[in-house]
XYZ file of C-alpha atoms in Angstrom:
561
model
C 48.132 21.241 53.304
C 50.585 23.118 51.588
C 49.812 26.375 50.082
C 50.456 25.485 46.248
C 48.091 22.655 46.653
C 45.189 24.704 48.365
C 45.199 27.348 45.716
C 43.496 25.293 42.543
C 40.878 24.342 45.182
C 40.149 27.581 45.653
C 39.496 28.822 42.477
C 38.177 25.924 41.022
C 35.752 26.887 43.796
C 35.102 30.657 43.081
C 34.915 29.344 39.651
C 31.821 26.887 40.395
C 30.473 29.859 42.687
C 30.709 32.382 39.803
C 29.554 30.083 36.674
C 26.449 31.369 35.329
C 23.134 28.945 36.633
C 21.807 26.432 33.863
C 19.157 28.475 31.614
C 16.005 27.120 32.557
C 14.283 24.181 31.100
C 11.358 25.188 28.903
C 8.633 22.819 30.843
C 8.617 21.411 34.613
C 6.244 18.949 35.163
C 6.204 19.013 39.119
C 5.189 16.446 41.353
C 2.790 14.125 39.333
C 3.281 10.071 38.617
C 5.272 8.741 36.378
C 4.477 5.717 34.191
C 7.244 5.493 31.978
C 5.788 3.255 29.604
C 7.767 -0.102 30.238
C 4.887 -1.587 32.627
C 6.464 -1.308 36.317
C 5.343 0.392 39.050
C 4.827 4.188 39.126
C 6.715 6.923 41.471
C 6.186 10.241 41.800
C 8.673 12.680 40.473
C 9.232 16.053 38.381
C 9.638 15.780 34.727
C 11.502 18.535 32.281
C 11.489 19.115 28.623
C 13.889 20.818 27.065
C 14.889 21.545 22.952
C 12.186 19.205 22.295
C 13.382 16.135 24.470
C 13.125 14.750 28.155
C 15.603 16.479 30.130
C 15.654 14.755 33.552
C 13.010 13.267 35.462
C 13.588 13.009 39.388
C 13.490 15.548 42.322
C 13.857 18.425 40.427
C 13.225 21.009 43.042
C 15.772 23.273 42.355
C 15.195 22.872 38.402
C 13.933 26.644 36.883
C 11.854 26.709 33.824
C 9.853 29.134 31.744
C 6.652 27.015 32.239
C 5.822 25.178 35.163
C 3.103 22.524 35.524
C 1.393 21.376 38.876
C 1.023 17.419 38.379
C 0.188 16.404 41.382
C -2.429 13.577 41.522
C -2.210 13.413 38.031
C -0.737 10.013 35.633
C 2.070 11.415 33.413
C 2.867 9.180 30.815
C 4.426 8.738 27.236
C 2.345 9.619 24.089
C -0.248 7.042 23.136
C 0.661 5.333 19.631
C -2.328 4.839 17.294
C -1.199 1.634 15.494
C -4.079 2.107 13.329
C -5.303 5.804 12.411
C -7.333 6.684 9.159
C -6.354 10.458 9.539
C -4.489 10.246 6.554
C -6.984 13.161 4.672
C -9.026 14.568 7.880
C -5.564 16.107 8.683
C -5.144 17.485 5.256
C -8.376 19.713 6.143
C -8.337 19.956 9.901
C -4.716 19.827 11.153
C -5.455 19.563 14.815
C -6.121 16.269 15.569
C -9.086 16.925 18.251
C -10.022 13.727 18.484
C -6.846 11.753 19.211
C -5.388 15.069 21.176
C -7.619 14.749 23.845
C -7.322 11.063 24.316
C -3.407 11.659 24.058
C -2.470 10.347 21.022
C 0.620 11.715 19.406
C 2.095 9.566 16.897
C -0.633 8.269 14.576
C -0.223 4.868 12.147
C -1.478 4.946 8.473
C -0.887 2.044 5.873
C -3.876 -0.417 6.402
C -3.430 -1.900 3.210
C -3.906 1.527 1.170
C -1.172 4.247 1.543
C -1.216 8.032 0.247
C 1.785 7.059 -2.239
C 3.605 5.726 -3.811
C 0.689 6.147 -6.603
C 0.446 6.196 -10.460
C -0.967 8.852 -12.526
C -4.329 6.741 -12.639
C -4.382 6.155 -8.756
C -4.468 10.026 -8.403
C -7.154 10.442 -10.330
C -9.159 7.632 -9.026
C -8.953 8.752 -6.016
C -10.065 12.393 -7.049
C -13.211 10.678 -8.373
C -13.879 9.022 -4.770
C -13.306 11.851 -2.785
C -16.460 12.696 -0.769
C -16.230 15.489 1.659
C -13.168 15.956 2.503
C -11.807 17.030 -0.850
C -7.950 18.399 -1.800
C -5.080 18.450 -4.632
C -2.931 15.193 -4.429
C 0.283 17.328 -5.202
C 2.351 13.969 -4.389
C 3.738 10.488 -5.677
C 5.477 8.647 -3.264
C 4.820 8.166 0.352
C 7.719 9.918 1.889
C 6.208 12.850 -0.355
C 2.907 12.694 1.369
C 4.314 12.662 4.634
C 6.699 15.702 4.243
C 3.789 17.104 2.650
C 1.433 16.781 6.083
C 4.576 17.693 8.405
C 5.355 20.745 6.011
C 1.541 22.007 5.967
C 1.497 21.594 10.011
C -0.084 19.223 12.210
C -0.759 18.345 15.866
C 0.155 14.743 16.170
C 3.131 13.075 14.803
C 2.606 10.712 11.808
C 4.044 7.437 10.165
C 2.756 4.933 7.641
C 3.327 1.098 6.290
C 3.537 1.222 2.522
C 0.609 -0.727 1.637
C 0.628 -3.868 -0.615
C -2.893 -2.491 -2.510
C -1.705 0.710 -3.292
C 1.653 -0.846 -4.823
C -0.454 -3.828 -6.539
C -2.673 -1.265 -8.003
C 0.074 1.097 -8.656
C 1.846 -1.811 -10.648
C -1.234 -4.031 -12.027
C -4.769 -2.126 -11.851
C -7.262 -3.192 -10.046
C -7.391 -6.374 -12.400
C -7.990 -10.102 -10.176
C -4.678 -11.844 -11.406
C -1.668 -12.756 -10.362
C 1.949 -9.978 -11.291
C 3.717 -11.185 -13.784
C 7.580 -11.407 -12.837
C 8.496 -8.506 -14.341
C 5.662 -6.444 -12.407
C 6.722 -8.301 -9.173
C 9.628 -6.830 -9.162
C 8.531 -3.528 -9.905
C 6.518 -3.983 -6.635
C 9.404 -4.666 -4.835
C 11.295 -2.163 -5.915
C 8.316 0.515 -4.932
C 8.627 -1.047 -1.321
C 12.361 -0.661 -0.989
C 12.063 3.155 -2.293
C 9.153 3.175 0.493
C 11.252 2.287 3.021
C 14.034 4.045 2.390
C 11.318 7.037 2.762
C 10.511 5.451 5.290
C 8.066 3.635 5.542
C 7.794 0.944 8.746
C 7.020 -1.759 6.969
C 4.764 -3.186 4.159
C 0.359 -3.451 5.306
C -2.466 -5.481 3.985
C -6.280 -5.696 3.957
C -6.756 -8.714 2.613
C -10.826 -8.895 2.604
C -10.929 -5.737 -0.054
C -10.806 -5.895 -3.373
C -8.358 -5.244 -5.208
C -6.102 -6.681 -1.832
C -8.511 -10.008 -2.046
C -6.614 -10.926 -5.599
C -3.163 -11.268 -3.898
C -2.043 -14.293 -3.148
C 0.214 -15.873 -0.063
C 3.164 -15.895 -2.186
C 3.140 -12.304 -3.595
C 2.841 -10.627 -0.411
C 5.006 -12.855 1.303
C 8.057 -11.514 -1.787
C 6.595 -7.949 -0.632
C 7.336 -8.828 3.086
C 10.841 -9.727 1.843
C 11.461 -6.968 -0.090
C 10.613 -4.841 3.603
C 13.036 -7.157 5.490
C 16.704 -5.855 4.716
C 15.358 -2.529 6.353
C 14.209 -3.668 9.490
C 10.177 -3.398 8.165
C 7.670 -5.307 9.465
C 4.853 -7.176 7.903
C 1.068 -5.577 9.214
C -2.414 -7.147 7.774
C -6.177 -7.073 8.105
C -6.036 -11.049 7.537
C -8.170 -12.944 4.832
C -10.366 -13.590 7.164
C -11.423 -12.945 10.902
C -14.163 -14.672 11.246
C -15.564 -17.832 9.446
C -11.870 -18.608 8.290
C -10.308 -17.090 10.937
C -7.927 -19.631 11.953
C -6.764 -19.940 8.124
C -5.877 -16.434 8.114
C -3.822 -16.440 11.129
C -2.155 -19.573 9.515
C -1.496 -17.492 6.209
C -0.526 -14.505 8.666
C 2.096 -16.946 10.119
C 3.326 -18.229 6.991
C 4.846 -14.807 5.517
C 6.489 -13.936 8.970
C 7.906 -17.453 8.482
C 8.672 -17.244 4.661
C 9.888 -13.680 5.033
C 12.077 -13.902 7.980
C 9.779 -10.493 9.216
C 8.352 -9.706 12.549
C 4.054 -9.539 11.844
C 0.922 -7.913 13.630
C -2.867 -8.735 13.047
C -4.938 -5.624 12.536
C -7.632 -5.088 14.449
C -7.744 -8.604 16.167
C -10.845 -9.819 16.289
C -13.370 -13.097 16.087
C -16.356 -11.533 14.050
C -19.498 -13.121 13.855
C -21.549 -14.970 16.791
C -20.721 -18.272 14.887
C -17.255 -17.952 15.431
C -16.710 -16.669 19.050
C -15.445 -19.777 20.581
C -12.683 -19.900 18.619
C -10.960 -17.229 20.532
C -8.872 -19.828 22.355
C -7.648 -21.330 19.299
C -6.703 -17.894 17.776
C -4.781 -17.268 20.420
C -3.165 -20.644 20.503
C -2.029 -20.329 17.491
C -0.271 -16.866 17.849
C 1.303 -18.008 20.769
C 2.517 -21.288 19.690
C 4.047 -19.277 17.083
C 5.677 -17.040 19.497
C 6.701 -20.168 21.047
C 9.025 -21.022 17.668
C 10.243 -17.480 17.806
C 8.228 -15.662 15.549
C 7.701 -11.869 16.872
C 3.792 -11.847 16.305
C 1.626 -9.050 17.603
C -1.559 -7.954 17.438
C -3.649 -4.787 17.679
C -7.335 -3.733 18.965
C -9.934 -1.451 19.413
C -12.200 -1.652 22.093
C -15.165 -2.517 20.887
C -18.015 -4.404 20.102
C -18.627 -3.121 15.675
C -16.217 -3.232 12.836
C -16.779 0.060 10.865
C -16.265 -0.045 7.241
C -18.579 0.002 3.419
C -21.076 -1.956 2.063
C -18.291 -3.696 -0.228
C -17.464 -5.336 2.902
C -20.737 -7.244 2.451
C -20.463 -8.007 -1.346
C -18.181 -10.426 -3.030
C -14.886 -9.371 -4.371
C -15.100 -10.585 -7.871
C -18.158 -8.224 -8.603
C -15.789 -5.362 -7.367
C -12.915 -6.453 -9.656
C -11.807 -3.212 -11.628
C -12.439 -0.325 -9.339
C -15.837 0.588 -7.858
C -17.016 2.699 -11.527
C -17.371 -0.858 -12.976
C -18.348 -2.341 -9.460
C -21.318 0.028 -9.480
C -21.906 -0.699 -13.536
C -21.845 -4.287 -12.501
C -24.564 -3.890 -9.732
C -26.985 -2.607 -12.060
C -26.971 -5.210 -14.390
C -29.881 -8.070 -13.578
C -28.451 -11.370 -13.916
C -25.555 -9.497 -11.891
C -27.504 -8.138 -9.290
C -29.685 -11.317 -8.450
C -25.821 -13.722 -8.357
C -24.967 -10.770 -5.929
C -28.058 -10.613 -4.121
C -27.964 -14.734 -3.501
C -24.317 -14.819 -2.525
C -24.403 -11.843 0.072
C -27.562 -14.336 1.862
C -24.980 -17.788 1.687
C -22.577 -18.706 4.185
C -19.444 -18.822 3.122
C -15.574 -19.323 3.538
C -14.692 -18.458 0.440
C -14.948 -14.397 1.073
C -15.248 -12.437 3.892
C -19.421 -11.376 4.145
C -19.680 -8.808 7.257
C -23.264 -8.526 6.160
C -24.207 -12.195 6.683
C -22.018 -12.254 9.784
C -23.853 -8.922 11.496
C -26.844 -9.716 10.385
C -29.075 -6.706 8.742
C -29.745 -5.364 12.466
C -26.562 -5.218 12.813
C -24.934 -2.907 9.701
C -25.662 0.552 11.013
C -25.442 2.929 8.170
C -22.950 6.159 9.187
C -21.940 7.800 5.759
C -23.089 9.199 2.409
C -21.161 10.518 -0.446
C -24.331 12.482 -0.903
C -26.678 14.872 1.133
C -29.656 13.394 0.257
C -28.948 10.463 2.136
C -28.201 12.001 5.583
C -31.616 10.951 6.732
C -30.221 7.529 6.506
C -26.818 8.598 8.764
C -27.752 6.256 12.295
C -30.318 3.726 10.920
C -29.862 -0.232 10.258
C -29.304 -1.588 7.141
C -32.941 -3.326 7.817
C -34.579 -0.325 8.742
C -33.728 1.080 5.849
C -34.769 -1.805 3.824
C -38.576 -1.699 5.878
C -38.665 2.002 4.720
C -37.943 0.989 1.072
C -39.847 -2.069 1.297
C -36.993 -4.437 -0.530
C -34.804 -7.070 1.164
C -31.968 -5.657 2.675
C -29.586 -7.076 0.155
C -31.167 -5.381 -2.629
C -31.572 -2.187 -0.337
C -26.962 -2.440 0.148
C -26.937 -2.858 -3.644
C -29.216 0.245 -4.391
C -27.419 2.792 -1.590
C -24.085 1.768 -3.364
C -25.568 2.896 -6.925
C -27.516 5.378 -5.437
C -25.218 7.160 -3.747
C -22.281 6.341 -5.667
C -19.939 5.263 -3.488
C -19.154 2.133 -1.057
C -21.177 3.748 1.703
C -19.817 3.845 4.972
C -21.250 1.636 7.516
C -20.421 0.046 11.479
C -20.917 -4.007 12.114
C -21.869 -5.522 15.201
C -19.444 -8.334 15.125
C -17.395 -9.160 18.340
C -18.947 -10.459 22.070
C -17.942 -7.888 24.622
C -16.448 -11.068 26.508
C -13.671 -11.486 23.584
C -13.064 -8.084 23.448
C -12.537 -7.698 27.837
C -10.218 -11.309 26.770
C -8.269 -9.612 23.917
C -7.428 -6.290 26.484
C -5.625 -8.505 28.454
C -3.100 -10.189 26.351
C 0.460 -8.279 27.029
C 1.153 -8.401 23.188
C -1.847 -6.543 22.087
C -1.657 -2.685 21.249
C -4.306 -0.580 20.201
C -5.530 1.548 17.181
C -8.949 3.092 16.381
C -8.949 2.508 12.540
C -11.084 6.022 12.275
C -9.897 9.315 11.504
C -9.115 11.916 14.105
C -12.320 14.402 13.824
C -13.751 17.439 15.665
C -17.623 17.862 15.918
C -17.429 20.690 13.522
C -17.182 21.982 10.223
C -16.984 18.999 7.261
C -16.999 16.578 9.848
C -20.964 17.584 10.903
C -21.624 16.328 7.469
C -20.687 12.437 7.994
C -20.830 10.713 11.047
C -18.192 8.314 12.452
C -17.672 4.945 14.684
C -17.666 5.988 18.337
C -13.740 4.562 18.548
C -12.878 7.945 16.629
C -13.514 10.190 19.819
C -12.899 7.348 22.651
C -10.678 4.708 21.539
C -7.662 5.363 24.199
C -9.901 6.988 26.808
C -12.368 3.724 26.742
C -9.013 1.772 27.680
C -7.974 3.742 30.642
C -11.503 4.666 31.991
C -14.151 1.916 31.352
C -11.580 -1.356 31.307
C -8.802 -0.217 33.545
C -10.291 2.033 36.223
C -13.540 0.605 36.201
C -13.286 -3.023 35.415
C -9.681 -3.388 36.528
C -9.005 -5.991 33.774
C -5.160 -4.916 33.414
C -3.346 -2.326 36.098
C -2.751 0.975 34.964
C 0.868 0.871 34.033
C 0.261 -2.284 31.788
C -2.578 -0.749 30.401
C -0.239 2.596 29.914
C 2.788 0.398 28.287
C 0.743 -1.301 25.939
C -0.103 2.172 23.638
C 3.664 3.442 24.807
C 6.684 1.385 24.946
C 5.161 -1.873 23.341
C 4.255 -0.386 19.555
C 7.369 1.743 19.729
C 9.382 -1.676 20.325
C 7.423 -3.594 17.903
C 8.398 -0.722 15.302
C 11.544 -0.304 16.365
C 10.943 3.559 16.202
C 14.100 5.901 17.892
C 13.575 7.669 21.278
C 10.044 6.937 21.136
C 7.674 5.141 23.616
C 9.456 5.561 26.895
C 9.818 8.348 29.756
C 13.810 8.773 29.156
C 16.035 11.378 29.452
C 17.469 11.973 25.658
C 13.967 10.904 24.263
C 11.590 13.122 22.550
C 9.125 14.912 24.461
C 6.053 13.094 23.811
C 4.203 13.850 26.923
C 0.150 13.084 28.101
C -1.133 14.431 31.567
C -4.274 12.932 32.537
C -6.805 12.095 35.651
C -6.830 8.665 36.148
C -10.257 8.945 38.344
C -11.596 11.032 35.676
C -10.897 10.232 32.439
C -13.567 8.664 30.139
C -15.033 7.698 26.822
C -18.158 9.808 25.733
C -18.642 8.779 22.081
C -21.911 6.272 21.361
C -22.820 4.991 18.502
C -26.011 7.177 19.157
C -24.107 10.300 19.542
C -20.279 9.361 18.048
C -19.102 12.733 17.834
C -17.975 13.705 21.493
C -14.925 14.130 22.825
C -13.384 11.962 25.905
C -12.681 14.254 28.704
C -9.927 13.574 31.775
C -6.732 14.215 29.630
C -5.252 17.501 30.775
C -2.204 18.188 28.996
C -0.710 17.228 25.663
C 2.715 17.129 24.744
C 4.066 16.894 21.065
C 7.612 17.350 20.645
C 7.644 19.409 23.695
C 5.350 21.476 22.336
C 2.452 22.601 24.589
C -0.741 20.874 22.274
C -3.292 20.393 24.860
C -3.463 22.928 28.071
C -5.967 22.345 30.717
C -7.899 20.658 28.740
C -8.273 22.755 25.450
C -6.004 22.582 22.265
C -3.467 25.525 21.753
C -3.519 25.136 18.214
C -0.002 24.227 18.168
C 1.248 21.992 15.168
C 4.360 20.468 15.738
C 4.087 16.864 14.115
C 7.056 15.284 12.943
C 6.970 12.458 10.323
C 8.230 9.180 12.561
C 10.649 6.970 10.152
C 11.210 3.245 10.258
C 14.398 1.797 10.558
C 15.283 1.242 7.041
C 15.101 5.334 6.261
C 17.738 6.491 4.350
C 18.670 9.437 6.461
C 19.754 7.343 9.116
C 22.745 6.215 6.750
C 23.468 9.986 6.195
């Protein structure tokens, strides 16, 4: 070799020898097993974060960083998404997310029909008036104003939200039972485009609720459309899930269909002892339709009781107008005794959890009111015994009583459905509670067990113990599949380039604690959180840290920027 050609390989090597070494990552995960969240088979390897994002995952030996993490023997895994979370105030007073934290949530779903915005100057108000103890300012109007609002004022988990269809009906018409007028349809529309542009991942419905009830197939299916130019999906607690169960699935169907939009059932479900055996049928249907090439999903939590209020057991027509005249209704005679009669008859023609639980089977779990704590953890008929009334007239008192919808669980679903559901690969999961923390306001209500054990339930009791799925499905099915079905950015997966939404947990350890007995107890077997890169949960304890990020759909304007 001649010497003009030997001397750039020499000082390209003294160059490479003299460069100055990488800086070091900010977090090495060393040595634990990596489920990346797309369902195949784990490996071990190192994993480092960096700016916020995945760095590299591999042998990463020779890696430095300013915080290094022994993983070995330990699952490490994307952040669990919450398709359904009802944190959308507990947050506003308790920023840290215990609950979810510790079972690894980090990105948390709101929108189940009701969304913190976009409201009207009456909305606000009413929902001053129904504000129990969690209490605050609403300082916002639109959605994308609430969520900047909760990213601004700090919080643990990430957050995201469907627009919902109620809040822009009542935003538009009231709480009045008719049908939108053109004019006002359109002015619902237009509040779902400016949602998602904010946005917003789509448009969500609770269809059993009044004033949701009142909406017919073809108004949300012209909200659906109004969602579909920006990539929004169409989400829904259907009309029914139990006596008319396969007609809601059918009307579920029908706006994916009409509105060219992908769909998800909230909360899927067959409620009510008299419906169980139409679980094959439900699923028959969902599937055929996935057959056609409809992208229909579904969401669960894993158990047994529905929690929601008494107006859950009372027709909607007596709730038309907002619960002050719901109430005023309920203490009116000839009123009362039409209520009284229709709560006791089955029915298709409105969704009664009371009839379908059975008295037994409405446990009573919150009061606007102190007086009522006593009550927190009894039945419906205990209650009733104590009082010595039937226990439809005892639901109609508590309501006027305590002046407000009461909050109460429903044992609804066989545990066989439920072990059936966890199974299907197109299910996800959601708690529909709010994150809590045994402490503070939260000591003064009392909560469905799914708030504290949701995610951990999942991976100890039904994976570990009853092996129903294998851990990485079960691990891809809060990851990678919501994030798909949302079509969020750099979300769900173990990638290099995505954001550092991290869990470290023991897969022989970790484990539900919450009963319905005791709800407020936190799982235990998660050892570190990961937000953003952001250290959230450390051996086992929160750091405090709050570095939650509003998650935008596809149709958000600042994409376009």
């Amino acid at each position: 070799m001649t010497l003009p050609r030997i001397v750039p390989i020499v000082i390209a090597a003294l160059l490479a020898a003299c460069a100055a070494p990488p800086p070091p990552a900010d977090v090495v995960l060393r040595g634990g097993t990596i489920y990346d969240g797309s369902g195949t088979a784990p490996r071990v390897a190192d994993v480092a974060l960096t700016g916020g994002r995945i760095e590299a995952i591999g042998d990463l030996s020779k890696r430095h960083a300013q915080m290094e993490i022994d993983a070995k023997g330990l699952a490490v895994a994307p952040g669990f998404i919450n398709m359904l979370s009802w944190s959308v105030d507990s947050l506003i007073v308790d920023p840290n997310s215990q609950g979810e934290i510790r079972q690894g949530v980090t990105l948390q779903v709101f929108g189940e029909g009701w969304s913190m915005g976009p409201l009207s100057e009456a909305q606000k108000q009413e929902s001053l008036e129904l504000q129990t103890h969690i209490k605050y300012p609403i300082t916002w109007t639109t959605l994308g104003e609430y969520l900047e609002f909760l990213e601004k004022r700090g919080v643990s988990c990430n957050i995201a939200s469907f627009v919902g269809a109620t809040t822009v009906r009542g935003n538009v018409i009231g709480n009045d039972n008719r049908a939108p007028t053109p004019a006002e349809h359109e002015k619902m529309r237009a509040l779902v485009r400016q949602s998602m542009e904010e946005g917003a991942l789509g448009v969500g419905s609770a269809l059993i609720y009044a004033p949701a009830f009142y909406a017919k197939t073809d108004e949300l299916i012209e909200l659906a459309r109004a969602a579909a130019p920006f990539g929004g999906m169409y989400i829904s607690h259907m009309r029914s899930e139990g006596n008319a169960l396969l007609e809601g699935i059918d009307e579920l169907i029908t706006i994916a269909r009409d509105a060219k939009v992908p769909a998800e059932i909230y909360h899927l479900k067959v409620a009510g002892k008299q419906n169980w055996e139409k679980y094959d049928a439900a699923i028959a249907k969902i599937e055929a339709a996935q057959r056609e090439g409809l992208h229909i999903t579904a969401d669960m939590y894993n158990y047994t009781a529905g929690a929601t209020g008494l107006d859950a057991a009372m027709p909607p027509w007596v709730q038309e107008g907002g619960f002050p005249q719901w109430r005023k209704r309920l203490m009116d005679p000839a009123i009362r005794a039409r209520v009284v009669k229709e709560m006791s008859v089955p029915t298709n023609a409105w969704e009664n959890l009371y009839l379908s639980a059975g008295a037994e089977g409405v446990l009573l779990l919150g009061f606007r009111k102190d007086e009522f704590a006593p009550l927190v953890g009894k039945t419906l008929a205990e209650v009733a015994r104590m009082r010595g009334k039937s226990p439809e007239e005892t639901a109609i008192d508590l309501v006027i009583e305590d002046e407000s919808r009461v909050e109460s669980a429903y044992f609804l679903m066989s545990e066989d459905n439920v072990r059936r559901q966890i199974a299907l690969p197109w299910v996800s999961f959601g708690s529909d509670a709010p994150s809590q923390a045994p402490e503070g306001v939260f000591l003064k209500m009392s909560t469905h067990p799914r708030a504290y054990g949701n995610f951990a339930r999942l991976l100890g009791r039904y994976v570990r113990d009853e092996k129903l799925i294998s851990l990485q499905q079960a691990i891809h099915r809060p990851t990678a599949l919501p994030a798909g079905n949302l079509k969020l950015r750099e979300r769900g997966l173990l990638r290099p380039g995505y954001w550092a939404d991290i869990v470290v947990f023991d897969p022989a350890t970790i484990a539900d604690h919450a009963s319905y007995e005791q709800p407020q107890v936190y799982a235990t077997g998660m050892k570190h959180v990961f937000v953003n890169g952001v250290h959230v949960l450390k051996d086992g304890e929160h750091t405090g840290k709050t570095p939650g990020q509003v998650v935008r759909g596809p149709g958000w304007s600042g994409w376009r920027r």
